[in-house]
CSV table of C-alpha atoms and ligand atoms in Angstrom, one decimal:
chain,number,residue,atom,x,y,z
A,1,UNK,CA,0.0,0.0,0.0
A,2,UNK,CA,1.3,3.4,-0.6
A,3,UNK,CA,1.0,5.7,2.2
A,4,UNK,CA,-1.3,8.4,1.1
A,5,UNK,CA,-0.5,11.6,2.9
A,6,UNK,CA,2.7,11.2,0.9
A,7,UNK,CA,1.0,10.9,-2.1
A,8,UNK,CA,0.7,13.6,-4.7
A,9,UNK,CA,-1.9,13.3,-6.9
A,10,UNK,CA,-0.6,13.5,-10.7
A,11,UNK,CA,-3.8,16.2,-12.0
A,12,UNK,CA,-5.3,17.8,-8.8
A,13,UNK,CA,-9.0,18.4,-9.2
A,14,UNK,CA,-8.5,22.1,-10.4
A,15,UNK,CA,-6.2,21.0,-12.8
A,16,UNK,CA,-8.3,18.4,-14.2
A,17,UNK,CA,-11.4,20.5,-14.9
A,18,UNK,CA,-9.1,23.1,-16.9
A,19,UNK,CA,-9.0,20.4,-19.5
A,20,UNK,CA,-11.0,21.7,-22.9
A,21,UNK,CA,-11.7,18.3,-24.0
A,22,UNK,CA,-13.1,17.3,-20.9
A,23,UNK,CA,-10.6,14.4,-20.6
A,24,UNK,CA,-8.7,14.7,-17.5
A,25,UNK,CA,-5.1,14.4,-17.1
A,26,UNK,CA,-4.8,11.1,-16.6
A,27,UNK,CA,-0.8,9.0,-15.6
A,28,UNK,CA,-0.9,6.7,-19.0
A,29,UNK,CA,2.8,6.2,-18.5
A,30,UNK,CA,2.8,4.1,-15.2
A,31,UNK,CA,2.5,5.3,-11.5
A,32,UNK,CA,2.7,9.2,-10.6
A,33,UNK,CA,6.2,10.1,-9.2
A,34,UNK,CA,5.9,11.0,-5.4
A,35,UNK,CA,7.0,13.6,-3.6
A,36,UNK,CA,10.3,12.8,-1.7
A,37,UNK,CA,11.6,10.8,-4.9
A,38,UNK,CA,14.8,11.2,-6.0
A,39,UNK,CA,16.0,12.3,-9.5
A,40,UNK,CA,18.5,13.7,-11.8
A,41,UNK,CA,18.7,17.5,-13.3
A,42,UNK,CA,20.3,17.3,-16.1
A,43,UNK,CA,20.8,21.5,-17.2
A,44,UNK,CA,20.1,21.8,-21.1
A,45,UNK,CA,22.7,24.4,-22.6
A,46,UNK,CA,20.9,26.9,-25.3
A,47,UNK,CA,22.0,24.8,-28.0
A,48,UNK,CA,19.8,22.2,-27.0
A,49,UNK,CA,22.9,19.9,-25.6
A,50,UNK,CA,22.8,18.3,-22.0
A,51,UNK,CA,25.1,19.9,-20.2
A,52,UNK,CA,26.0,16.6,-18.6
A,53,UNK,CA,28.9,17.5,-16.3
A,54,UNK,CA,26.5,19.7,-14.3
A,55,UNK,CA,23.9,17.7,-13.8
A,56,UNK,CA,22.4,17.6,-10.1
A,57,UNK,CA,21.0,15.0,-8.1
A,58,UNK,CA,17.7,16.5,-6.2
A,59,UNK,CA,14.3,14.9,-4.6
A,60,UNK,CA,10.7,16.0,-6.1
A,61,UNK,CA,9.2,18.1,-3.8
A,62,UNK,CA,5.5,18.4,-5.5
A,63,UNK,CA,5.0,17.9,-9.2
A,64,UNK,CA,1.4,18.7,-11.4
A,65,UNK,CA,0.7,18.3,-14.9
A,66,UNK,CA,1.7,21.8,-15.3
A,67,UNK,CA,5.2,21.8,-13.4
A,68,UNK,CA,7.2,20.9,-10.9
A,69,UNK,CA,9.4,21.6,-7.4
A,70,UNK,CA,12.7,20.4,-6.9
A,71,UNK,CA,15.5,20.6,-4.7
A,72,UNK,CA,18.7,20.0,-5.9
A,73,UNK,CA,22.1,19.4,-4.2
A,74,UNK,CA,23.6,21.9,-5.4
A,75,UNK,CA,26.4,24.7,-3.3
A,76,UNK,CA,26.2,27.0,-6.6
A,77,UNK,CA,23.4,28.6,-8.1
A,78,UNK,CA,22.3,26.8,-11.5
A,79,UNK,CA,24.0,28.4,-14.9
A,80,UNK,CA,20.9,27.8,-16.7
A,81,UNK,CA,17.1,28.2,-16.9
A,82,UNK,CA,16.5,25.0,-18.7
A,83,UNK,CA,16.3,21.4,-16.3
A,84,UNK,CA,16.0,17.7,-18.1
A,85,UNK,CA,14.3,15.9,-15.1
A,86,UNK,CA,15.0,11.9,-14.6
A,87,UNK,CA,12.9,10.2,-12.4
A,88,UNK,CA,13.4,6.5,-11.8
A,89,UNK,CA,9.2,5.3,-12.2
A,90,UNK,CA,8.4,3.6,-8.8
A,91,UNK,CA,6.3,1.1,-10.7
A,92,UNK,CA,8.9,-0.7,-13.1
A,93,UNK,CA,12.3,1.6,-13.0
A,94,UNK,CA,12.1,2.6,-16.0
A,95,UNK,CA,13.5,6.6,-16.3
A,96,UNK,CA,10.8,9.0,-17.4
A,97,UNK,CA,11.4,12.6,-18.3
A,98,UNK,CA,10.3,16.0,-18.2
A,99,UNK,CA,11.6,19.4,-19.5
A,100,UNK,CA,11.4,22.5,-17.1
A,101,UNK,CA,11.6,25.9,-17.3
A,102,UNK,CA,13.4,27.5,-13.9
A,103,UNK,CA,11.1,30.2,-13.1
A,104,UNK,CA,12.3,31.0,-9.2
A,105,UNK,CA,14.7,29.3,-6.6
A,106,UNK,CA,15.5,29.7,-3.3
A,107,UNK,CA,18.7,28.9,-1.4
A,108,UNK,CA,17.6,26.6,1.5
A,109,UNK,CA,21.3,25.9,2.7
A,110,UNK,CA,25.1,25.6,1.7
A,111,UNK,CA,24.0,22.9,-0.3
A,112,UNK,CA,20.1,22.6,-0.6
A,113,UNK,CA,18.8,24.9,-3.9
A,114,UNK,CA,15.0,25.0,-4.2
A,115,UNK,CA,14.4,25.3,-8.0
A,116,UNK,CA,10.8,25.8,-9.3
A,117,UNK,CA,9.1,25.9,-12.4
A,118,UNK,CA,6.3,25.2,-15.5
A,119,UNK,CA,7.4,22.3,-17.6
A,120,UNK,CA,8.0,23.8,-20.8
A,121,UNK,CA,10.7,25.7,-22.5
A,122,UNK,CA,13.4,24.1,-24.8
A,123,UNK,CA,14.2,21.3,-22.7
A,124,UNK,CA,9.8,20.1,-23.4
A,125,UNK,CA,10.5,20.2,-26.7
A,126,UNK,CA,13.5,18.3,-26.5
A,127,UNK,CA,11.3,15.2,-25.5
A,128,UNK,CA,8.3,15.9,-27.1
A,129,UNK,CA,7.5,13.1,-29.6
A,130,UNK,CA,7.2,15.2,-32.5
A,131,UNK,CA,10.4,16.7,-32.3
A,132,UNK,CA,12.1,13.4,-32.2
A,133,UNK,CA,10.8,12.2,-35.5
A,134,UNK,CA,12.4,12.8,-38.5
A,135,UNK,CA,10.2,15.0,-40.7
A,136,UNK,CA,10.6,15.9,-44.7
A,137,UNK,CA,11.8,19.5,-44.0
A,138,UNK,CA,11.0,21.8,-47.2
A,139,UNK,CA,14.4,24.0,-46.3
A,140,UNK,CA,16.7,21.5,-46.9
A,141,UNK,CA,14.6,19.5,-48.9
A,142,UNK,CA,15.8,16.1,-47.2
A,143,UNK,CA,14.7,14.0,-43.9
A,144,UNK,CA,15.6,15.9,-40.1
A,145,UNK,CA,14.4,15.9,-36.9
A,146,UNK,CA,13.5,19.1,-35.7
A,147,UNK,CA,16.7,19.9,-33.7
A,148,UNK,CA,19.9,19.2,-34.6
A,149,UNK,CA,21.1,15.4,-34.9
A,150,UNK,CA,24.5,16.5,-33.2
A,151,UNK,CA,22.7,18.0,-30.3
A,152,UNK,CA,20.1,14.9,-29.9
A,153,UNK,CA,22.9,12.2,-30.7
A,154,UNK,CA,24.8,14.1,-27.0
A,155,UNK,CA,21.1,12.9,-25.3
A,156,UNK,CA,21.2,9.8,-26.4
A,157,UNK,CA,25.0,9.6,-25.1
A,158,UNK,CA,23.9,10.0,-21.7
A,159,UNK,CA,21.4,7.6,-21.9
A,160,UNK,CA,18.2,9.4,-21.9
A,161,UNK,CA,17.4,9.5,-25.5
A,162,UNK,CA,16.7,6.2,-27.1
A,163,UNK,CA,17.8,6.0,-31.0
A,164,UNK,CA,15.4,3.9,-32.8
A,165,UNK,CA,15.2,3.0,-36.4
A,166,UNK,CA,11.9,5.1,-38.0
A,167,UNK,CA,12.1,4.6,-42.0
A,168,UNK,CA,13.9,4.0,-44.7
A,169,UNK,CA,14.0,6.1,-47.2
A,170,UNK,CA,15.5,6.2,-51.1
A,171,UNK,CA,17.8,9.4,-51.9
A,172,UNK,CA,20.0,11.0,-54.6
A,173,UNK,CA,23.1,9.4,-54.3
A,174,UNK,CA,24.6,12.2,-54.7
A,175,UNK,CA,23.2,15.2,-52.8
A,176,UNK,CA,20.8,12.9,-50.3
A,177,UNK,CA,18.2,15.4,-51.3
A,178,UNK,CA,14.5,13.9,-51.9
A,179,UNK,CA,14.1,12.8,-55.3
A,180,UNK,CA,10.5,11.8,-57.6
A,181,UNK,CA,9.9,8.7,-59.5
A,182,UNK,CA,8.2,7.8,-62.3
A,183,UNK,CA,8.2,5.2,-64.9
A,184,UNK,CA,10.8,4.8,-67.8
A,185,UNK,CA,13.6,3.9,-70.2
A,186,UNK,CA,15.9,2.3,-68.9
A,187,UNK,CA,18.3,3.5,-71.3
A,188,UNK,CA,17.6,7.1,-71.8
A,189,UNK,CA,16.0,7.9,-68.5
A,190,UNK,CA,12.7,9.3,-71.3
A,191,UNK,CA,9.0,9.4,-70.3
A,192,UNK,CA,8.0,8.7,-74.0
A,193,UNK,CA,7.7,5.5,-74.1
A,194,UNK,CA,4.8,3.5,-75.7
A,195,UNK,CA,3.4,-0.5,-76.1
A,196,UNK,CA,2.6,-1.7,-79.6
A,197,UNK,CA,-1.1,-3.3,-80.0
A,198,UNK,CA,-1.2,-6.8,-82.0
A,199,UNK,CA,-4.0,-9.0,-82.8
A,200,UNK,CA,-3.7,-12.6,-82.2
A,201,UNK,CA,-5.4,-14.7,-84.7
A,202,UNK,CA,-6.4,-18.1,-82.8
A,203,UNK,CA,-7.1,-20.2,-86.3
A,204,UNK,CA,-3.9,-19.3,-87.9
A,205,UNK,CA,-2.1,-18.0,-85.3
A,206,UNK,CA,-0.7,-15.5,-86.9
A,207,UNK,CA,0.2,-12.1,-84.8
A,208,UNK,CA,0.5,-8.8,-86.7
A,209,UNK,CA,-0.3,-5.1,-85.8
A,210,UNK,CA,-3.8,-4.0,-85.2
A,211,UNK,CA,-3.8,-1.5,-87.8
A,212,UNK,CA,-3.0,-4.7,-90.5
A,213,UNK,CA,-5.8,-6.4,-89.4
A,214,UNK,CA,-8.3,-3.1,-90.0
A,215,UNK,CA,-10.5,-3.9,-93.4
A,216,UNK,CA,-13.1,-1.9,-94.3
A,217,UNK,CA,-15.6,-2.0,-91.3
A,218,UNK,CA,-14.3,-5.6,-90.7
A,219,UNK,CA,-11.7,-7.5,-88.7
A,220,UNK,CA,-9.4,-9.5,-91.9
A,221,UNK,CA,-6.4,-11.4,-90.9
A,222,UNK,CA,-3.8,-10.5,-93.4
A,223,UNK,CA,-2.4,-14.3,-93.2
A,224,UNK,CA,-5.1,-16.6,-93.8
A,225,UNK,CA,-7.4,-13.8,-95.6
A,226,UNK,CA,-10.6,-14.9,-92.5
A,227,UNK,CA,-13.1,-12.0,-92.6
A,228,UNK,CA,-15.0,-10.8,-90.0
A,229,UNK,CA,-13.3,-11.6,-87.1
A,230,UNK,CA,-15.1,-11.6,-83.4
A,231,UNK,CA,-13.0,-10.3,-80.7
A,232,UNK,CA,-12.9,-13.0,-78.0
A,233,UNK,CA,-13.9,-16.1,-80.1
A,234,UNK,CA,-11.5,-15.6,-83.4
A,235,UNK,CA,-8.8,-13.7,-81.9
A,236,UNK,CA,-7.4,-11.3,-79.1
A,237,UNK,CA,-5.5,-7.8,-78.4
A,238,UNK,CA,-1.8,-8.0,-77.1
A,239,UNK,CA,0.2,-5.6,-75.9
A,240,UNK,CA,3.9,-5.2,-77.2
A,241,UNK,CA,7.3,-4.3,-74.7
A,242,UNK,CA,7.7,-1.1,-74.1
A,243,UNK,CA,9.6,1.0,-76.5
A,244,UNK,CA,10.9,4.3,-76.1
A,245,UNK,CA,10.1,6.7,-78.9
A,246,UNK,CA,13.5,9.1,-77.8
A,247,UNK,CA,16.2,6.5,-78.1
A,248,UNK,CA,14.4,3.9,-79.3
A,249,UNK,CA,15.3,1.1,-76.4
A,250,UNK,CA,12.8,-1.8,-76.6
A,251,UNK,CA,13.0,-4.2,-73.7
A,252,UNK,CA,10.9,-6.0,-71.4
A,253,UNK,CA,9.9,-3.9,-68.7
A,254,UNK,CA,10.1,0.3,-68.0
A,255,UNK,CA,12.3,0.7,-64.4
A,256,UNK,CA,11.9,3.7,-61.7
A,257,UNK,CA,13.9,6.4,-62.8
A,258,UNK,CA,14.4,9.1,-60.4
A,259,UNK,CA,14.9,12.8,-60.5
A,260,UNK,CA,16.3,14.6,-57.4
A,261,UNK,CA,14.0,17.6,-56.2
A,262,UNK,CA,17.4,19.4,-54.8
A,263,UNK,CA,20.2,19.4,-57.7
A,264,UNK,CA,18.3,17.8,-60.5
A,265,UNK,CA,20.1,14.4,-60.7
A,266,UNK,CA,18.4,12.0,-63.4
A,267,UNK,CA,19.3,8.4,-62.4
A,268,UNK,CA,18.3,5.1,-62.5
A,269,UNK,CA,16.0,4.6,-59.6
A,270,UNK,CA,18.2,1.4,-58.9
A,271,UNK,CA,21.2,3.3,-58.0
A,272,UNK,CA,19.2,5.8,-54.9
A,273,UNK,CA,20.7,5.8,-51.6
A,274,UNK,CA,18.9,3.5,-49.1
A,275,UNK,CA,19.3,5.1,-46.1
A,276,UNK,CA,18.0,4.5,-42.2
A,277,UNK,CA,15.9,7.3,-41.0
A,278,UNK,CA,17.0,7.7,-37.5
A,279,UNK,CA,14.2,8.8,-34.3
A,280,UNK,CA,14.6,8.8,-30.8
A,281,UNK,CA,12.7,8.0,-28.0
A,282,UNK,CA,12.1,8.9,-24.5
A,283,UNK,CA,10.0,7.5,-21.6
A,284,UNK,CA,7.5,11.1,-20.3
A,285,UNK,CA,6.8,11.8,-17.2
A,286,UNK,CA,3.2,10.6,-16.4
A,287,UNK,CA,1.7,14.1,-16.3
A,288,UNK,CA,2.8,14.5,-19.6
A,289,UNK,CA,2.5,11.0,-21.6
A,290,UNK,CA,0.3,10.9,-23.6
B,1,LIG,ZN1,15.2,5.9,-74.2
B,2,LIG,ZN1,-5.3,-15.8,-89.8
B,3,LIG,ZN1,20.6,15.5,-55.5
């Protein structure tokens, strides 16, 4: 049983009813952190980067959906505005995170620093799920998560990002920019390409070119001289291999050819750059799974 004057709840009553979808703010990430547990501060540097040989160990004072008290043991007064909070979950031990923005702290004692503060700022959007992803960004015109990957591979470093595989995606081998794809010669890299139509003659099996089978407003096979042909019972449409009408290629089948978006590239879509789109993930807080 878990003593319940120590208990915080994770979305006090006013909290809850602030909600405009009516939905309160319910822990989906595993049990609420209590108040006396302790954790890690890890100080984000405006870049983004953990400033990892900083970081503080502290105990949750009180914690809502909305932000968070800490006190961290700390003799010097915090370089930063920005906290990365680590909480061991009481329920399976797995760490779960929140970003906070330092809004006020108080010295307590030569080594006690009460910090306090809305979760928000750069160091939320750090861990927020969105920003983790890697996106098609129209600036570069290529795959990136919304910060830098230098600054998120540093998270991941210490242990509190998790990289994990998200796509795969095909690029131009020689700028990685995003290219199109469309049908055609494998030769040439053309679009004009076109399929011959024959007629199949079943009795004589004879295969010639639609337009020598045309008679006057009859089907004639030019072989065997038959008249009035029936589609379906006397004979049947086939389509020829592709031929390109630029370079005049004829082979079995049209391939991808690809055209990068960024520096233009024309290439066989065979010879794109498979590459792993890289994510990362992070366990939230329980206030803020979700
Ligand atoms: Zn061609
Ligand atoms: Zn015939
Ligand atoms: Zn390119």
């Amino acid at each position: 049983m878990i003593e319940s004057q120590e208990t915080l709840p994770c979305a006090p009553a006013p909290l809850a009813r602030t909600q405009s979808n009516g939905k309160a703010t319910e822990d989906r990430g595993g049990p609420c952190p209590r108040s006396g547990q302790r954790l890690l501060a890890v100080p984000v540097l405006p870049d983004g980067s953990p400033d990892w040989e900083h970081r503080l160990i502290g105990v949750l004072q009180n914690l809502n959906a909305k932000g968070a008290v800490v006190e961290l043991d700390s003799p010097a007064d915090l370089p930063v505005t920005e906290l990365v909070l680590v909480l061991p979950d009481p329920g399976d031990g797995m760490a779960r995170c929140a970003g906070m923005e330092v809004r006020a702290a108080l010295r307590l004692g030569p080594e006690r620093l009460e910090v306090w503060g809305p979760f928000g700022g750069l160091a939320d959007a750090l861990l927020r799920p969105e920003n983790l992803a890697p996106r098609f960004r129209p600036e570069p015109l290529a795959f990136a998560p919304a910060f830098p990957e230098s600054v998120l591979q540093k998270w991941a470093e210490v242990g509190i990002l998790r990289p994990v595989l998200a796509d795969r995606v095909l690029l131009c081998p020689r700028c990685h920019g995003l290219p199109s794809f469309r049908p055609g010669c494998p030769n040439c890299g053309g679009v004009h390409v076109a399929s011959d139509q024959f007629i199949h003659h079943f009795t004589c099996a004879h295969v010639g070119l639609v337009e020598s089978f045309l008679g006057q407003e009859e089907v004639i096979c030019p072989k065997c001289r038959t008249r009035r042909l029936v589609v379906g019972s006397d004979y049947e449409y086939l389509t020829g291999p592709p031929r390109c009408l630029e370079c005049h290629w004829t082979g079995a089948e049209l391939e991808h050819v690809a055209q990068c978006l960024r520096c233009g590239l024309r290439f066989p879509g065979s010879q794109a750059l498979l590459q792993d789109l890289t994510g990362y993930h992070v366990e939230r807080l329980a206030p803020l799974a979700g």
